[in-house]
mmCIF file of C-alpha atoms in Angstrom:
data_model
loop_
_atom_site.group_PDB
_atom_site.id
_atom_site.type_symbol
_atom_site.label_atom_id
_atom_site.label_comp_id
_atom_site.label_asym_id
_atom_site.label_seq_id
_atom_site.Cartn_x
_atom_site.Cartn_y
_atom_site.Cartn_z
ATOM 1 C CA MET A 1 102.757 160.750 116.910
ATOM 2 C CA VAL A 2 106.373 161.513 116.017
ATOM 3 C CA LYS A 3 108.841 158.850 117.141
ATOM 4 C CA LEU A 4 111.950 160.406 118.692
ATOM 5 C CA PRO A 5 115.297 158.694 118.499
ATOM 6 C CA ASN A 6 117.365 157.782 121.601
ATOM 7 C CA THR A 7 120.322 159.865 120.800
ATOM 8 C CA CYS A 8 121.122 162.992 118.773
ATOM 9 C CA THR A 9 122.793 162.971 115.363
ATOM 10 C CA GLU A 10 125.832 165.167 114.852
ATOM 11 C CA VAL A 11 125.048 168.137 112.546
ATOM 12 C CA ASN A 12 128.159 170.263 113.323
ATOM 13 C CA ASP A 13 129.646 169.449 109.926
ATOM 14 C CA MET A 14 127.010 171.675 108.309
ATOM 15 C CA PRO A 15 127.665 175.222 109.610
ATOM 16 C CA PRO A 16 124.470 177.237 109.503
ATOM 17 C CA LEU A 17 124.195 180.954 108.878
ATOM 18 C CA GLU A 18 123.747 181.497 112.658
ATOM 19 C CA SER A 19 125.330 179.881 115.630
ATOM 20 C CA TRP A 20 122.201 177.928 116.462
ATOM 21 C CA LEU A 21 121.968 174.265 115.503
ATOM 22 C CA PRO A 22 118.916 172.142 115.443
ATOM 23 C CA PRO A 23 118.770 169.297 118.138
ATOM 24 C CA GLY A 24 119.614 166.518 115.720
ATOM 25 C CA LYS A 25 116.332 164.704 116.361
ATOM 26 C CA ASN A 26 115.632 164.155 112.633
ATOM 27 C CA CYS A 27 111.971 164.355 113.495
ATOM 28 C CA GLY A 28 110.766 165.580 110.140
ATOM 29 C CA LEU A 29 108.537 168.370 111.682
ATOM 30 C CA CYS A 30 110.383 170.948 109.574
ATOM 31 C CA GLY A 31 109.379 169.010 106.375
ATOM 32 C CA GLU A 32 112.919 167.626 105.810
ATOM 33 C CA SER A 33 114.087 164.050 106.392
ATOM 34 C CA SER A 34 116.947 165.103 108.727
ATOM 35 C CA CYS A 35 118.427 168.039 110.517
ATOM 36 C CA LYS A 36 121.437 168.022 108.069
ATOM 37 C CA SER A 37 118.999 168.360 105.155
ATOM 38 C CA PHE A 38 117.225 171.190 106.965
ATOM 39 C CA LEU A 39 120.537 173.095 107.415
ATOM 40 C CA ARG A 40 121.259 172.709 103.715
ATOM 41 C CA MET A 41 117.812 174.215 102.887
ATOM 42 C CA ILE A 42 118.553 177.091 105.194
ATOM 43 C CA ASN A 43 121.908 177.749 103.508
ATOM 44 C CA THR A 44 120.239 177.873 100.130
ATOM 45 C CA GLY A 45 117.410 180.127 101.370
ATOM 46 C CA GLN A 46 114.638 177.572 100.924
ATOM 47 C CA LYS A 47 113.928 177.263 104.716
ATOM 48 C CA ASN A 48 114.310 179.522 107.631
ATOM 49 C CA TYR A 49 115.028 178.739 111.292
ATOM 50 C CA ASN A 50 111.439 179.250 112.338
ATOM 51 C CA ASP A 51 110.444 176.116 110.298
ATOM 52 C CA CYS A 52 112.070 174.065 113.108
ATOM 53 C CA PRO A 53 109.726 173.801 116.028
ATOM 54 C CA PHE A 54 112.686 173.633 118.451
ATOM 55 C CA TYR A 55 114.071 177.116 117.286
ATOM 56 C CA SER A 56 113.444 180.200 119.336
ATOM 57 C CA ASP A 57 115.874 182.505 120.966
ATOM 58 C CA ARG A 58 113.146 183.643 123.366
ATOM 59 C CA GLN A 59 112.334 180.011 124.253
ATOM 60 C CA THR A 60 116.040 179.259 124.906
ATOM 61 C CA CYS A 61 116.360 182.269 127.173
ATOM 62 C CA ARG A 62 113.067 181.572 128.950
ATOM 63 C CA GLN A 63 114.048 177.993 129.611
ATOM 64 C CA SER A 64 117.431 179.053 131.081
ATOM 65 C CA GLU A 65 115.864 181.833 133.145
ATOM 66 C CA HIS A 66 113.080 179.720 134.641
ATOM 67 C CA SER A 67 114.786 176.321 134.987
ATOM 68 C CA SER A 68 116.248 177.384 138.296
ATOM 69 C CA GLU A 69 113.047 178.833 139.770
ATOM 70 C CA ALA A 70 111.161 175.526 140.151
ATOM 71 C CA ILE A 71 112.011 173.870 143.534
ATOM 72 C CA TYR A 72 110.889 170.264 143.862
ATOM 73 C CA THR A 73 110.803 168.982 147.463
ATOM 74 C CA GLY A 74 109.232 165.497 146.794
ATOM 75 C CA LYS A 75 105.891 166.712 147.786
ATOM 76 C CA ASP A 76 103.173 169.025 146.150
ATOM 77 C CA ILE A 77 101.736 172.208 147.582
ATOM 78 C CA LEU A 78 99.360 170.240 149.896
ATOM 79 C CA GLY A 79 102.298 168.147 151.185
ATOM 80 C CA HIS A 80 101.490 164.996 149.275
ATOM 81 C CA PRO A 81 104.306 162.950 147.799
ATOM 82 C CA TYR A 82 104.534 162.165 144.120
ATOM 83 C CA ASP A 83 106.156 159.344 142.151
ATOM 84 C CA PHE A 84 108.126 161.644 139.803
ATOM 85 C CA VAL A 85 108.271 165.046 138.194
ATOM 86 C CA LEU A 86 107.538 165.029 134.465
ATOM 87 C CA GLY A 87 110.020 167.061 132.528
ATOM 88 C CA PRO A 88 110.558 167.823 128.809
ATOM 89 C CA LEU A 89 112.112 165.607 126.284
ATOM 90 C CA PRO A 90 115.754 166.676 125.313
ATOM 91 C CA GLY A 91 115.802 169.901 123.444
ATOM 92 C CA GLU A 92 112.167 170.670 124.105
ATOM 93 C CA ILE A 93 110.657 173.482 126.314
ATOM 94 C CA SER A 94 108.174 171.487 128.372
ATOM 95 C CA ALA A 95 106.582 168.074 128.620
ATOM 96 C CA ARG A 96 104.369 167.339 125.687
ATOM 97 C CA LYS A 97 100.653 167.850 126.501
ATOM 98 C CA ILE A 98 97.913 166.032 124.363
ATOM 99 C CA VAL A 99 94.545 167.764 124.469
ATOM 100 C CA LEU A 100 91.205 167.476 122.751
ATOM 101 C CA PRO A 101 89.025 170.624 122.398
ATOM 102 C CA PHE A 102 85.390 170.124 123.686
ATOM 103 C CA ARG A 103 84.369 170.650 120.094
ATOM 104 C CA SER A 104 86.964 168.679 118.118
ATOM 105 C CA ASP A 105 85.742 170.070 114.835
ATOM 106 C CA LEU A 106 87.289 173.406 115.858
ATOM 107 C CA VAL A 107 90.661 172.051 114.833
ATOM 108 C CA GLU A 108 89.472 171.895 111.198
ATOM 109 C CA LYS A 109 87.225 174.961 111.320
ATOM 110 C CA MET A 110 89.827 177.151 112.862
ATOM 111 C CA ASN A 111 92.585 175.622 110.740
ATOM 112 C CA ILE A 112 94.749 174.860 113.773
ATOM 113 C CA GLN A 113 98.092 173.567 112.602
ATOM 114 C CA LYS A 114 101.674 173.065 113.670
ATOM 115 C CA GLY A 115 103.208 176.231 115.102
ATOM 116 C CA ASP A 116 99.886 177.877 116.087
ATOM 117 C CA LEU A 117 99.234 179.121 119.659
ATOM 118 C CA VAL A 118 96.056 177.799 121.236
ATOM 119 C CA LEU A 119 94.352 179.200 124.365
ATOM 120 C CA GLY A 120 92.051 177.085 126.512
ATOM 121 C CA ARG A 121 91.318 175.668 130.001
ATOM 122 C CA PRO A 122 91.781 171.985 130.766
ATOM 123 C CA MET A 123 88.148 171.784 132.027
ATOM 124 C CA GLY A 124 88.014 168.026 131.555
ATOM 125 C CA ALA A 125 90.651 167.683 134.299
ATOM 126 C CA GLY A 126 89.180 170.290 136.528
ATOM 127 C CA CYS A 127 92.131 172.773 136.309
ATOM 128 C CA PRO A 128 91.056 176.404 136.853
ATOM 129 C CA ILE A 129 93.976 177.889 135.026
ATOM 130 C CA PRO A 130 93.778 178.714 131.225
ATOM 131 C CA HIS A 131 96.904 177.515 129.272
ATOM 132 C CA VAL A 132 98.670 178.816 126.199
ATOM 133 C CA LEU A 133 99.821 175.933 124.100
ATOM 134 C CA LYS A 134 102.124 175.740 121.076
ATOM 135 C CA VAL A 135 100.940 173.166 118.580
ATOM 136 C CA ILE A 136 103.435 170.423 117.612
ATOM 137 C CA LYS A 137 100.897 168.439 115.574
ATOM 138 C CA ALA A 138 97.182 168.681 114.871
ATOM 139 C CA GLU A 139 95.087 165.639 113.848
ATOM 140 C CA LYS A 140 92.278 166.746 111.548
ATOM 141 C CA VAL A 141 90.387 163.374 111.974
ATOM 142 C CA THR A 142 90.337 163.062 115.762
ATOM 143 C CA GLY A 143 90.890 166.775 116.728
ATOM 144 C CA LEU A 144 93.778 165.788 119.039
ATOM 145 C CA LEU A 145 96.444 168.506 119.521
ATOM 146 C CA TYR A 146 99.944 167.597 120.564
ATOM 147 C CA THR A 147 101.395 170.635 122.223
ATOM 148 C CA TRP A 148 103.903 172.286 124.496
ATOM 149 C CA VAL A 149 102.793 174.719 127.279
ATOM 150 C CA VAL A 150 104.465 178.086 126.629
ATOM 151 C CA GLY A 151 102.535 180.522 128.870
ATOM 152 C CA PRO A 152 100.814 183.888 128.338
ATOM 153 C CA LYS A 153 104.022 186.031 128.270
ATOM 154 C CA TYR A 154 105.227 184.087 125.146
ATOM 155 C CA SER A 155 101.967 184.691 123.361
ATOM 156 C CA ARG A 156 101.727 188.499 123.804
ATOM 157 C CA GLU A 157 101.357 190.343 120.505
ATOM 158 C CA GLN A 158 100.978 187.042 118.650
ATOM 159 C CA GLU A 159 97.823 185.552 117.148
ATOM 160 C CA VAL A 160 96.166 182.989 119.557
ATOM 161 C CA LYS A 161 93.275 180.655 118.633
ATOM 162 C CA ASP A 162 90.952 180.387 121.501
ATOM 163 C CA VAL A 163 89.202 177.003 121.896
ATOM 164 C CA ASN A 164 87.941 178.006 125.316
ATOM 165 C CA ALA A 165 87.984 174.568 126.905
ATOM 166 C CA TYR A 166 89.637 171.151 126.243
ATOM 167 C CA HIS A 167 89.824 167.590 127.625
ATOM 168 C CA MET A 168 93.251 166.758 129.142
ATOM 169 C CA ILE A 169 94.107 163.578 127.279
ATOM 170 C CA GLY A 170 97.745 162.962 128.237
ATOM 171 C CA PHE A 171 101.258 163.969 128.879
ATOM 172 C CA GLU A 172 104.581 162.785 127.384
ATOM 173 C CA GLY A 173 108.057 163.533 128.721
ATOM 174 C CA ILE A 174 110.985 162.328 130.781
ATOM 175 C CA ALA A 175 110.380 161.073 134.409
ATOM 176 C CA ASN A 176 112.763 162.974 136.765
ATOM 177 C CA ARG A 177 113.282 162.821 140.494
ATOM 178 C CA VAL A 178 111.708 159.353 140.606
ATOM 179 C CA THR A 179 110.800 157.995 143.965
ATOM 180 C CA ARG A 180 108.645 155.115 142.624
ATOM 181 C CA GLU A 181 109.419 153.742 139.192
ATOM 182 C CA PRO A 182 106.473 153.866 136.742
ATOM 183 C CA ALA A 183 105.170 150.575 135.397
ATOM 184 C CA PHE A 184 103.306 149.943 132.197
ATOM 185 C CA GLY A 185 99.559 149.887 132.598
ATOM 186 C CA CYS A 186 99.661 151.198 136.224
ATOM 187 C CA ARG A 187 98.422 154.436 137.621
ATOM 188 C CA VAL A 188 100.951 156.886 138.945
ATOM 189 C CA THR A 189 101.035 160.106 140.811
ATOM 190 C CA PHE A 190 103.161 162.813 139.228
ATOM 191 C CA LEU A 191 103.831 166.487 139.160
ATOM 192 C CA PRO A 192 104.118 168.143 135.728
ATOM 193 C CA GLY A 193 107.295 170.305 135.639
ATOM 194 C CA PHE A 194 106.578 174.028 136.337
ATOM 195 C CA CYS A 195 102.906 173.361 137.174
ATOM 196 C CA MET A 196 101.459 176.734 138.351
ATOM 197 C CA MET A 197 99.259 175.093 140.959
ATOM 198 C CA ALA A 198 102.029 172.694 142.126
ATOM 199 C CA LEU A 199 99.316 169.964 142.656
ATOM 200 C CA ASN A 200 99.777 166.302 142.031
ATOM 201 C CA HIS A 201 98.286 164.755 138.914
ATOM 202 C CA THR A 202 97.417 161.115 138.331
ATOM 203 C CA GLY A 203 97.262 158.968 135.190
ATOM 204 C CA LEU A 204 97.818 155.624 133.525
ATOM 205 C CA ILE A 205 101.186 154.715 132.062
ATOM 206 C CA ASN A 206 100.685 153.516 128.446
ATOM 207 C CA MET A 207 104.251 153.844 127.156
ATOM 208 C CA ILE A 208 107.745 153.515 128.769
ATOM 209 C CA LEU A 209 110.947 153.770 126.812
ATOM 210 C CA GLN A 210 114.314 153.612 128.641
ATOM 211 C CA LYS A 211 116.666 156.114 126.934
ATOM 212 C CA SER A 212 120.037 157.516 127.536
ATOM 213 C CA CYS A 213 118.455 160.723 128.628
ATOM 214 C CA GLY A 214 116.186 158.994 131.064
ATOM 215 C CA MET A 215 112.731 157.272 131.237
ATOM 216 C CA HIS A 216 110.517 158.533 128.417
ATOM 217 C CA VAL A 217 106.855 157.953 129.464
ATOM 218 C CA ARG A 218 103.370 158.818 128.150
ATOM 219 C CA ILE A 219 100.520 159.105 130.663
ATOM 220 C CA GLU A 220 96.831 159.227 129.864
ATOM 221 C CA ASP A 221 93.487 159.424 131.784
ATOM 222 C CA ILE A 222 94.751 162.488 133.572
ATOM 223 C CA ARG A 223 93.137 163.767 136.862
ATOM 224 C CA ILE A 224 94.253 166.341 139.427
ATOM 225 C CA LEU A 225 94.756 165.005 142.934
ATOM 226 C CA ALA A 226 93.762 167.630 145.555
ATOM 227 C CA GLY A 227 92.004 165.575 148.229
ATOM 228 C CA MET A 228 91.018 167.202 151.479
ATOM 229 C CA ASP A 229 93.098 166.137 154.567
#
């Protein structure tokens, strides 16, 4: 898993060909050691902006258009309170979602790799809604896919690899609107940001990093909480 730094590195001293700048994460997902090196490669024509997973004019527009549409009241659609809302890491489009196709060998057989779009339903968690995911990282050995949820509108007229169903392994992001602070090794109730069902989820906290942008958490053993009153 890519380790993200707490703060961004200034890259403004390397003017790109466009007005867009990478987020300064120096994550290496573009194949370069730093965002500054990535910009140098762009300026020499050896890289293009699409090599950075955080670059997309449509994603930027979509995030700004929809960020004001989600209203969080402190309770899910059934009126049950949650401990926090899980939002994206800085510069990302949604909380990271870690999934495992029911047939993990499909990752190798379908040659699923970074940047691919994958369609499937989180059947392991009982969710009835298929999700379109953009792959951040694909592990050939385990079959684990680290992804962002991007939605069906984004995937129109693009190639999508359909794995049909997958296990919901975990989430990773920033805990927002916290009413009860998460604790390492403890089960929490949370609402994934922009969840279409607006239903509480539950999971175990297995990583907490206090950063300048907020509390960075990873949650595994995911279940949907929709108990009958």
